Amino acid sequence: MERIMCGIVGFTGEGQAAPILLDGLSKLEYRGYDSAGIAVKRDDSDRVEVVKVKGRLEELSKKTNGGHAVKGNCGIGHTRWATHGEPSELNAHPHVTEDGAVVGVHNGIIENYVELREKLQKNGYSFYSQTDTEILIKLVDYYYKKYKVGPIDALAKTMVRVRGSYALAVMFRDYPGEIYVARKDSPMIIGTNPEGTYVASDVPAILRYTRNVYYIGNLEMARLTREGATFYDLNGDEVTKKLVEIKWDAEAAEKGGYEHFMMKEIHEQPKAVRDTIGSVLNAEGNVDLTAVGLSDEDIRDISQIYIVACGSAYHVGIAAQYVIEDLARIPVRVELGSEFRYRKPLLDPKGLVVVISQSGETADSLAALREAKEKGVKTLAIVNVVGSSIAREADSVFYTLAGPEIAVATTKGYSTQLVACYLLAMQFGLVRGALEESYYHELVAEIQTLPEKIDRIIEDKERIQWFASKYAHARDVFFVGRGIDYAICLEGSLKVKEVSYVHSEAYAAGELKHGTISLIEDGTLVIGVLTQSDLYEKTVSNLVEVKSRGAYLMGLTTYGHYEIEDTVDFNVYVPRTDEHFASSLAVIPLQLLGYYIAVARGLDVDKPRNLAKSVTVE
Ligand code: AGP
């Protein structure tokens, strides 16, 4: 399945296409990629020239002499961020049919690629790559040839048959000078100027050529010629589109119009969570860990789970401990990578070491993985970057589909790691008979409501912004909670610390009276997290204790607990969900709090001082 954050570009018009494609792809580099390619319809023949590289765009530019070695005024290009199917020249796009009749690039996820591949194999197709994109391109070719229809009808039939998301750009040998596009869920825009017509996944790729763009809708297609673009709906009927002028400058365009990557990535969480869940749900709507590499037998054999990670990924582990122990009844121990690697850990040979890492390159986590392997213990990685060291060295990998995360402070990386842990807990519980099948199905249904609930919380962000501006100059902030709420406090506290430099501490609420409560003074901000109903009253009493010592209280709980307003000074509500999943919702206001305090303090939110996105050294 292709990464949701690949980049596509296309041009047809006056002048050479290749240099425009390379330039457009270079403007999408910030999105992260591991291979690239272009396809150009030559003027002097009906041949399409395809050039692809594993690695950076410079390689592609070298291979094509800056694009000047590939002649033609109609072409498409792609930067690939791999998910399944290692980064390689063979897996790089564009993908092309054996006879060269159809060539295309794609950004998105084809969920039913296995059944489509089988269908095509039965109809004589073979495959050279491990990508679902090659399957998609050959499916277009299949309909184009079988029904002897035009490109738009072939695309329409393909769209009806495919499950997933895509921004697809295709060239047909029989239609020189034309590019056909289709879109569902993945971003795509079409630009136009007197020189020609452009297609791209994102504004930065074409901003240099035009600010006049069309936003193609979901399940719509378009035919691009040097004169312009014609749009069609799924029935093949023409639809009219309004030309929109882009007001952003190049830098804002990379951030999708947000001021910082962190805010853009906070907003990307619903889609990242939805795609991560979708990546392991099968056609029956059950969790299927085959692609992860864990069989039911492996799952039944697990005696103990050790979760090892750093920073926010460690906080995911703390939350996951409660969820996995409760749903799968397997003992879970959570360790910091930097501690685990030197502790000479006593590991049960039938245990499972789970290493959680967004970058897949964190030195302490990688060392912990190697330590576990040396001791002959099975390892599972939950990673966002394909081909990263931790992904390559673990016995099995659960890829989060968050897309490249640019901001140093993780948000969508954290959220997708959380849902990955929920899905493992549910499947482990079902396979081991620890989880009632009926409750399992309820959880499968409920976990799919998280993206929309996250969206709703983000919509209310101005309220957090107002509160953050009041506390931008706080000296100390304390986060208190119990159970899963404590895990949420850990992440909330780190978000505030790392981007706003305000000192904060996360405390198990019941632990306050053992020392820390002496730090509470008049006006000290204490944030109570109360999503766990069986612990709610106890945490409220802890809040009352600190309030009597002068604390200013913010309460973060679920809708319905309106009585909290009798205790706290400022309340934030999040939608109800199964309490095992509460971290996914309660963390959102805390991400926003950290972000807005940092903005109020005029700090470099995306690149906080002293921090790196991936700590690849000890
Ligand atoms: C999170 O906001 C921090 N940037 C940091 O704690 C991070 O989670 C930690 O360094 C682990 O990184 P990884 O997930 O890439 O291994």
XYZ file of C-alpha atoms and ligand atoms in Angstrom:
634
model
C 0.000 0.000 0.000
C 1.340 3.363 -0.932
C 2.088 6.016 1.622
C -0.525 8.688 1.945
C 2.071 11.393 1.666
C 3.700 10.641 -1.673
C 3.938 13.581 -4.035
C 2.623 13.670 -7.587
C 3.101 16.291 -10.308
C 2.092 16.510 -13.967
C 2.348 19.013 -16.848
C 1.136 19.247 -20.424
C 1.615 22.350 -22.564
C 4.224 24.472 -24.308
C 7.808 23.662 -23.465
C 9.607 20.687 -22.012
C 7.776 18.787 -19.254
C 10.719 17.109 -17.475
C 12.324 20.247 -15.949
C 8.902 21.366 -14.703
C 8.287 17.938 -13.164
C 11.645 17.915 -11.374
C 11.099 21.437 -10.092
C 7.598 20.586 -8.882
C 8.810 17.450 -7.105
C 11.559 19.437 -5.407
C 8.892 21.659 -3.855
C 7.307 18.532 -2.334
C 10.565 17.260 -0.827
C 9.587 18.552 2.616
C 6.988 15.782 2.708
C 9.661 13.152 2.906
C 10.315 10.440 0.311
C 12.717 7.617 -0.470
C 12.503 7.286 -4.258
C 11.351 9.302 -7.279
C 10.582 9.064 -10.966
C 9.162 10.770 -14.051
C 7.453 9.615 -17.245
C 7.426 11.846 -20.328
C 5.548 11.259 -23.569
C 8.174 11.847 -26.250
C 7.234 14.227 -29.065
C 9.017 12.159 -31.675
C 7.323 8.805 -30.992
C 4.417 7.244 -29.202
C 6.879 5.997 -26.611
C 6.715 7.117 -22.996
C 10.145 7.437 -21.405
C 10.201 6.411 -17.740
C 13.166 7.286 -15.491
C 13.181 6.272 -11.827
C 15.686 6.291 -8.941
C 15.892 5.015 -5.397
C 17.042 7.931 -3.247
C 17.014 11.673 -3.688
C 15.758 13.881 -6.479
C 19.339 14.912 -7.235
C 19.894 11.375 -8.514
C 16.913 11.717 -10.823
C 18.103 15.107 -11.989
C 21.580 13.708 -12.665
C 20.123 10.740 -14.535
C 18.095 13.058 -16.777
C 20.601 15.896 -17.047
C 18.281 18.197 -15.158
C 15.379 16.877 -17.170
C 16.850 18.072 -20.471
C 17.695 14.552 -21.630
C 14.033 13.550 -21.626
C 12.260 15.351 -24.428
C 8.494 15.831 -24.482
C 5.873 18.352 -23.445
C 3.584 16.041 -21.489
C 4.664 14.158 -18.399
C 4.022 13.033 -14.828
C 6.334 12.673 -11.828
C 6.308 11.210 -8.319
C 8.159 11.132 -5.005
C 7.426 7.976 -3.051
C 7.311 7.566 0.718
C 7.067 3.803 1.008
C 4.862 1.894 3.379
C 4.854 -1.743 2.301
C 7.284 -2.568 -0.458
C 10.790 -1.417 0.380
C 12.170 1.774 -1.127
C 13.654 0.652 -4.470
C 13.866 1.711 -8.104
C 11.501 -1.108 -9.034
C 8.881 0.060 -6.537
C 9.321 3.728 -7.446
C 6.640 5.348 -9.601
C 5.664 5.894 -12.396
C 4.321 2.410 -13.028
C 3.639 1.244 -16.576
C 1.919 -1.623 -18.388
C 4.113 -4.060 -20.294
C 3.019 -2.663 -23.671
C 3.407 0.933 -22.496
C -0.249 1.655 -23.188
C -0.867 3.126 -19.747
C 1.555 4.795 -17.297
C 0.705 6.435 -14.013
C 1.581 7.766 -10.571
C -0.492 7.530 -7.404
C -0.634 8.898 -3.877
C -2.903 7.015 -1.488
C -3.819 3.588 -0.166
C -5.533 0.854 -2.159
C -7.052 -1.337 0.544
C -8.328 -4.158 -1.673
C -5.127 -4.501 -3.687
C -4.769 -8.233 -2.983
C -8.100 -9.177 -4.576
C -7.435 -6.824 -7.499
C -4.040 -8.381 -8.105
C -5.616 -11.850 -8.166
C -8.292 -10.640 -10.603
C -5.659 -9.192 -12.945
C -3.421 -12.244 -12.704
C -6.390 -14.371 -13.775
C -6.616 -12.035 -16.791
C -2.997 -12.494 -17.801
C -1.340 -9.645 -15.990
C 1.981 -10.077 -14.191
C 3.655 -7.714 -11.725
C 7.246 -6.499 -11.388
C 6.858 -4.480 -8.157
C 5.483 -4.927 -4.634
C 3.307 -1.833 -4.896
C -0.459 -1.520 -5.061
C 0.036 1.336 -7.522
C 1.196 -1.020 -10.239
C -2.001 -2.969 -9.635
C -4.067 0.217 -9.913
C -2.438 1.263 -13.216
C -2.949 -2.202 -14.692
C -6.567 -2.193 -13.558
C -7.092 1.013 -15.573
C -5.462 -0.723 -18.533
C -7.653 -3.785 -18.017
C -10.905 -1.780 -18.243
C -9.531 0.386 -21.056
C -8.825 -2.691 -23.186
C -11.639 -5.011 -22.085
C -14.468 -2.534 -22.688
C -12.695 -0.611 -25.475
C -13.676 2.663 -23.791
C -11.947 6.035 -23.527
C -9.703 7.040 -20.628
C -12.452 8.691 -18.574
C -14.683 5.607 -18.713
C -11.723 3.328 -17.926
C -10.940 5.492 -14.902
C -14.573 5.545 -13.789
C -14.781 1.745 -13.875
C -11.539 1.567 -11.929
C -12.787 3.957 -9.264
C -15.942 1.948 -8.764
C -13.906 -1.217 -8.256
C -11.181 0.156 -5.974
C -11.479 0.573 -2.179
C -9.103 3.109 -0.646
C -7.793 6.587 -1.311
C -5.921 7.941 -4.314
C -4.675 10.945 -6.200
C -4.012 9.282 -9.560
C -2.428 10.778 -12.724
C -2.295 8.637 -15.866
C -1.107 8.985 -19.483
C -2.434 6.801 -22.318
C -0.203 6.107 -25.321
C -3.231 6.552 -27.604
C -3.895 10.041 -26.213
C -0.676 12.057 -26.686
C -0.388 15.376 -24.890
C -3.131 14.469 -22.427
C -3.077 13.597 -18.721
C -6.050 11.980 -16.998
C -6.516 12.297 -13.232
C -8.849 10.807 -10.637
C -9.166 11.648 -6.962
C -10.592 10.144 -3.799
C -9.572 11.422 -0.335
C -5.909 12.131 -1.215
C -5.106 15.792 -1.968
C -4.858 17.009 -5.570
C -5.056 20.322 -7.341
C -5.093 21.301 -11.019
C -3.419 24.525 -12.156
C -3.550 26.419 -15.414
C -1.699 29.242 -17.155
C -1.112 30.301 -20.790
C 1.785 27.793 -21.091
C -0.245 24.764 -20.120
C -2.005 22.724 -17.457
C -0.556 21.299 -14.226
C -1.566 18.702 -11.655
C -0.007 18.262 -8.186
C -0.666 16.744 -4.764
C -0.029 20.082 -3.124
C 0.132 23.777 -3.921
C 3.910 24.306 -3.503
C 4.639 22.168 -6.572
C 2.944 24.563 -9.010
C 2.945 27.895 -7.169
C 5.902 29.029 -9.306
C 3.854 28.549 -12.488
C 0.385 29.628 -11.485
C -1.825 30.737 -8.618
C -4.939 29.808 -10.582
C -6.099 26.374 -9.521
C -9.094 24.073 -9.542
C -9.810 21.870 -6.526
C -10.917 18.535 -7.936
C -13.591 16.905 -5.778
C -13.818 13.399 -4.393
C -14.647 10.713 -6.970
C -14.073 13.227 -9.757
C -11.854 12.905 -12.802
C -10.305 15.361 -15.218
C -8.782 15.442 -18.684
C -5.788 17.783 -18.883
C -4.624 19.217 -22.215
C -2.374 22.168 -23.012
C -5.553 24.276 -23.390
C -6.918 23.469 -19.941
C -8.848 20.950 -17.862
C -12.277 19.329 -18.244
C -13.836 17.729 -15.162
C -16.137 14.712 -14.947
C -18.126 12.976 -12.246
C -18.255 9.223 -11.722
C -20.995 8.906 -14.383
C -18.687 10.496 -16.915
C -20.827 13.663 -17.020
C -18.954 16.935 -17.283
C -18.890 19.104 -14.169
C -17.958 22.782 -14.141
C -15.288 24.038 -11.760
C -14.505 27.462 -10.372
C -10.947 28.715 -10.824
C -9.550 29.708 -7.394
C -6.625 32.043 -6.807
C -4.097 30.824 -4.231
C -3.152 33.594 -1.818
C -0.467 31.694 0.125
C 3.257 32.297 -0.230
C 5.470 29.261 -0.860
C 6.316 28.663 2.803
C 2.682 28.827 3.942
C 1.786 26.496 1.093
C 4.099 23.783 2.472
C 2.204 24.061 5.749
C -1.115 23.808 3.944
C -1.924 27.327 5.045
C -1.250 26.623 8.741
C 1.271 28.791 10.557
C 3.303 25.794 11.727
C 3.760 22.165 10.724
C 2.730 21.212 14.274
C -0.735 22.706 13.794
C -1.001 21.171 10.314
C -0.107 17.783 11.778
C -2.577 18.186 14.667
C -5.222 18.629 11.970
C -3.942 15.611 10.043
C -4.605 13.305 12.998
C -8.157 12.257 12.015
C -6.963 11.072 8.605
C -3.765 9.521 9.958
C -5.732 7.628 12.615
C -8.364 6.566 10.070
C -5.715 5.288 7.656
C -3.795 3.432 10.369
C -6.966 1.678 11.537
C -8.000 0.967 7.931
C -4.628 -0.629 7.190
C -5.370 -3.634 9.444
C -9.148 -3.975 9.028
C -10.173 -6.683 6.567
C -13.237 -6.760 4.312
C -15.304 -8.248 7.170
C -14.295 -5.313 9.367
C -12.105 -7.366 11.700
C -8.512 -6.730 12.699
C -6.098 -8.723 10.539
C -2.446 -8.687 11.631
C -1.130 -10.804 8.756
C 0.612 -7.820 7.168
C 2.154 -7.032 10.586
C 3.644 -10.541 10.693
C 1.954 -11.930 13.809
C 0.089 -15.234 13.483
C -2.601 -16.345 15.899
C -0.158 -18.956 17.169
C 2.453 -16.247 17.864
C -0.199 -14.300 19.738
C -1.293 -17.262 21.828
C 2.341 -18.010 22.786
C 3.087 -14.579 24.256
C 3.808 -14.889 27.990
C 4.669 -11.258 28.747
C 4.955 -7.998 26.797
C 7.783 -5.498 27.230
C 7.122 -2.128 25.637
C 10.301 -0.130 25.064
C 10.367 3.440 23.759
C 11.430 7.026 24.424
C 9.635 10.329 24.906
C 6.113 10.447 23.572
C 6.396 6.907 22.264
C 7.110 5.865 25.867
C 3.939 7.655 26.924
C 2.052 5.604 24.346
C 3.516 2.555 26.057
C 2.255 3.662 29.455
C -1.274 4.089 28.068
C -1.009 0.816 26.137
C -0.024 -1.068 29.293
C -3.445 -0.380 30.833
C -5.274 -1.209 27.593
C -3.406 -4.414 26.722
C -3.536 -5.793 30.276
C -7.238 -5.046 30.475
C -8.288 -6.338 27.054
C -5.756 -9.118 26.442
C -4.929 -10.065 30.060
C -1.203 -10.246 29.202
C 1.237 -8.741 31.742
C 2.882 -5.643 30.259
C 6.038 -3.898 31.415
C 6.962 -0.512 29.973
C 10.588 0.613 29.842
C 12.506 3.655 28.678
C 14.836 2.676 25.845
C 17.774 4.365 27.580
C 17.166 2.320 30.744
C 16.304 -1.002 29.135
C 19.514 -1.143 27.136
C 21.741 -1.006 30.243
C 19.572 -2.776 32.767
C 20.620 -6.271 31.694
C 16.876 -6.990 31.507
C 15.601 -10.399 32.567
C 13.357 -11.327 29.647
C 11.007 -14.256 29.400
C 12.056 -16.159 26.243
C 8.375 -16.445 25.330
C 7.890 -12.728 25.816
C 7.326 -10.128 23.100
C 9.345 -6.909 23.035
C 7.380 -4.093 21.382
C 9.525 -1.128 20.303
C 7.549 2.012 19.512
C 9.261 4.693 17.452
C 7.950 7.288 14.974
C 11.306 7.772 13.250
C 12.487 4.179 13.629
C 15.985 5.606 14.226
C 16.043 6.541 17.935
C 19.364 5.214 19.180
C 18.148 4.144 22.633
C 15.148 2.319 21.191
C 17.249 0.666 18.479
C 19.768 -0.492 21.081
C 16.932 -1.913 23.164
C 15.638 -3.796 20.124
C 19.103 -5.285 19.526
C 19.385 -6.215 23.216
C 16.065 -8.087 22.981
C 17.136 -9.892 19.829
C 20.433 -10.901 21.415
C 18.399 -12.552 24.161
C 16.373 -14.392 21.537
C 13.097 -12.675 22.362
C 10.555 -11.973 19.578
C 10.333 -8.316 18.619
C 7.554 -6.200 17.138
C 8.100 -2.608 16.003
C 5.428 0.083 15.748
C 7.049 2.517 13.330
C 6.089 5.332 10.972
C 9.041 5.177 8.580
C 9.419 2.212 6.214
C 12.952 0.980 5.775
C 14.089 2.651 9.021
C 16.581 0.760 11.163
C 14.061 -0.356 13.801
C 11.566 -1.429 11.108
C 14.231 -3.429 9.282
C 15.660 -5.175 12.348
C 12.425 -6.106 14.146
C 10.886 -9.528 13.558
C 7.533 -7.945 12.682
C 6.360 -4.386 12.025
C 3.098 -2.534 12.485
C 3.404 0.550 10.282
C 1.538 3.655 11.380
C 0.228 5.606 8.394
C 0.766 9.094 9.795
C 2.762 10.270 6.800
C 6.004 12.215 7.260
C 5.961 14.157 10.530
C 7.941 17.397 10.209
C 7.338 19.169 13.549
C 9.749 18.080 16.272
C 6.884 17.674 18.727
C 5.019 14.580 17.694
C 1.226 14.658 17.441
C -0.024 12.431 14.617
C 2.883 10.042 15.229
C 1.745 9.648 18.839
C -1.947 9.297 17.917
C -1.339 6.619 15.300
C 0.935 4.685 17.679
C -1.885 4.740 20.233
C -4.457 3.246 17.879
C -1.926 0.654 16.747
C -1.638 -0.447 20.392
C -5.429 -0.534 20.802
C -5.741 -2.742 17.724
C -3.048 -5.108 18.999
C -4.756 -5.290 22.420
C -8.117 -6.067 20.823
C -6.746 -8.738 18.517
C -4.591 -10.309 21.228
C -7.618 -10.380 23.525
C -9.843 -12.014 20.917
C -7.283 -14.611 19.778
C -6.439 -15.556 23.372
C -10.092 -15.792 24.361
C -9.689 -13.007 26.903
C -12.093 -10.689 25.090
C -15.768 -11.399 24.500
C -16.433 -11.475 20.747
C -19.411 -9.124 21.170
C -17.281 -6.566 23.021
C -14.517 -7.003 20.425
C -16.953 -5.979 17.686
C -18.139 -3.056 19.777
C -14.512 -1.936 20.123
C -13.920 -2.342 16.376
C -16.931 -0.107 15.734
C -15.974 2.408 18.425
C -12.329 2.774 17.369
C -13.564 3.875 13.941
C -15.421 6.794 15.515
C -12.193 8.283 16.910
C -11.234 10.306 13.780
C -14.534 12.178 13.708
C -14.370 12.759 17.488
C -10.818 14.111 17.176
C -12.074 16.445 14.444
C -14.785 17.759 16.750
C -12.275 18.517 19.506
C -10.001 20.375 17.096
C -12.940 22.487 15.935
C -13.156 23.863 19.492
C -9.478 24.894 19.497
C -10.088 28.639 19.978
C -11.200 27.961 23.559
C -7.846 26.320 24.296
C -6.086 29.212 22.552
C -7.826 31.694 24.862
C -6.836 29.702 27.961
C -3.251 29.220 26.750
C -2.765 32.957 26.306
C -3.718 33.405 29.981
C -1.083 30.891 31.063
C 1.657 31.697 28.563
C 3.849 32.986 31.413
C 3.100 30.359 34.008
C 6.132 29.197 36.003
C 4.898 25.702 36.753
C 2.109 23.535 35.401
C 1.102 20.241 37.018
C -0.841 17.523 35.239
C -2.550 14.994 37.500
C -4.535 11.858 36.719
C -4.920 8.186 37.555
C -4.578 5.098 35.392
C -4.879 5.932 31.692
C -5.416 9.554 32.735
C -1.919 9.518 34.206
C -0.558 8.342 30.846
C -2.365 11.252 29.190
C -0.810 13.630 31.733
C 2.663 12.413 30.807
C 2.144 13.326 27.151
C 0.362 16.594 27.925
C 3.197 17.652 30.170
C 5.835 16.841 27.567
C 3.977 18.781 24.873
C 3.875 21.879 27.062
C 7.535 21.548 28.123
C 9.125 20.814 24.782
C 7.481 23.519 22.662
C 6.777 26.318 25.191
C 9.687 25.801 27.644
C 7.262 26.204 30.568
C 8.229 23.796 33.339
C 5.551 21.164 33.917
C 5.239 17.827 35.670
C 2.856 14.915 35.235
C 1.886 13.193 38.454
C -0.185 10.203 39.372
C -2.900 12.081 41.277
C -2.640 9.772 44.241
C 1.076 10.465 44.524
C 0.816 14.241 45.007
C 0.444 14.018 48.796
C 3.771 12.125 48.988
C 5.793 15.298 48.419
C 5.001 17.321 45.354
C 1.936 18.964 46.854
C 4.360 21.133 48.798
C 5.098 22.925 45.512
C 1.507 24.067 45.030
C 1.189 27.783 45.673
C -1.371 30.472 45.035
C -2.275 30.440 41.352
C -0.268 27.347 40.408
C -1.958 25.812 37.380
C -3.022 22.219 37.961
C -4.646 20.324 35.096
C -6.716 17.360 36.157
C -7.453 14.662 33.577
C -10.589 12.691 34.434
C -11.718 10.329 31.657
C -11.738 7.081 33.699
C -15.102 6.808 35.458
C -13.927 4.394 38.151
C -11.181 6.825 39.191
C -13.097 10.073 38.629
C -14.146 10.793 42.219
C -10.666 10.046 43.564
C -9.048 12.494 41.179
C -11.666 15.114 41.967
C -10.735 14.828 45.649
C -7.069 15.311 44.721
C -8.058 18.447 42.811
C -9.949 19.739 45.839
C -6.807 19.160 47.956
C -4.619 21.281 45.660
C -7.362 23.870 45.239
C -7.408 24.390 49.011
C -3.721 25.237 48.674
C -4.344 27.930 46.102
C -4.110 26.008 42.818
C -5.942 27.255 39.694
C -7.707 24.196 38.290
C -8.347 23.126 34.735
C -10.478 19.985 34.452
C -10.326 17.811 31.301
C -13.134 15.280 31.232
C -15.874 13.863 29.003
C -19.186 15.487 28.071
C -21.753 14.767 30.746
C -19.483 15.321 33.724
C -20.811 18.869 34.097
C -20.551 18.703 37.887
C -16.788 19.191 37.397
C -17.604 22.900 37.010
C -18.317 23.028 40.745
C -14.669 22.134 41.381
C -12.503 23.531 38.595
C -11.929 27.057 37.342
C -11.763 26.115 33.652
C -13.161 22.973 32.076
C -12.546 21.223 28.769
C -14.833 18.435 27.578
C -14.071 15.739 25.032
C -16.593 13.354 23.437
C -17.257 10.079 25.195
C -15.636 6.914 23.867
C -14.733 3.507 25.236
C -12.496 4.438 28.156
C -9.641 2.306 26.813
C -9.432 4.793 23.919
C -9.671 7.963 26.040
C -6.036 8.966 25.489
C -6.720 9.530 21.791
C -9.251 12.244 22.599
C -7.971 13.793 25.831
C -4.502 14.353 24.370
C -5.820 16.681 21.638
C -6.635 19.672 23.902
C -3.239 19.176 25.582
C -1.408 19.202 22.233
C -3.246 22.425 21.410
C -2.437 23.863 24.864
C 1.291 23.286 24.385
C 1.118 24.684 20.863
C -0.779 27.865 21.785
C 1.376 28.616 24.847
C 4.437 28.382 22.588
C 2.835 30.630 19.973
C 1.840 33.141 22.682
C 5.476 33.174 23.782
C 6.614 33.777 20.208
C 8.712 30.597 20.065
C 9.824 28.479 17.121
C 7.113 25.868 17.547
C 8.288 23.441 14.855
C 11.927 23.505 15.916
C 12.147 23.944 19.722
C 15.600 24.773 21.111
C 17.987 21.887 21.915
C 15.687 19.281 20.337
C 16.000 17.063 17.256
C 13.199 15.275 15.471
C 14.942 11.974 15.869
C 17.530 11.382 18.595
C 19.859 9.088 16.710
C 22.654 9.496 19.255
C 22.835 8.320 22.868
C 7.933 13.960 21.138
O 7.176 15.161 20.957
C 9.402 14.232 21.174
N 9.805 14.908 20.001
C 10.256 13.038 21.518
O 9.990 12.726 22.877
C 10.048 11.747 20.703
O 8.802 11.196 21.005
C 11.140 10.736 21.125
O 12.390 11.303 20.807
C 10.994 9.384 20.438
O 11.153 9.533 19.050
P 10.753 8.297 18.103
O 9.284 8.079 18.291
O 11.106 8.739 16.726
O 11.546 7.114 18.554
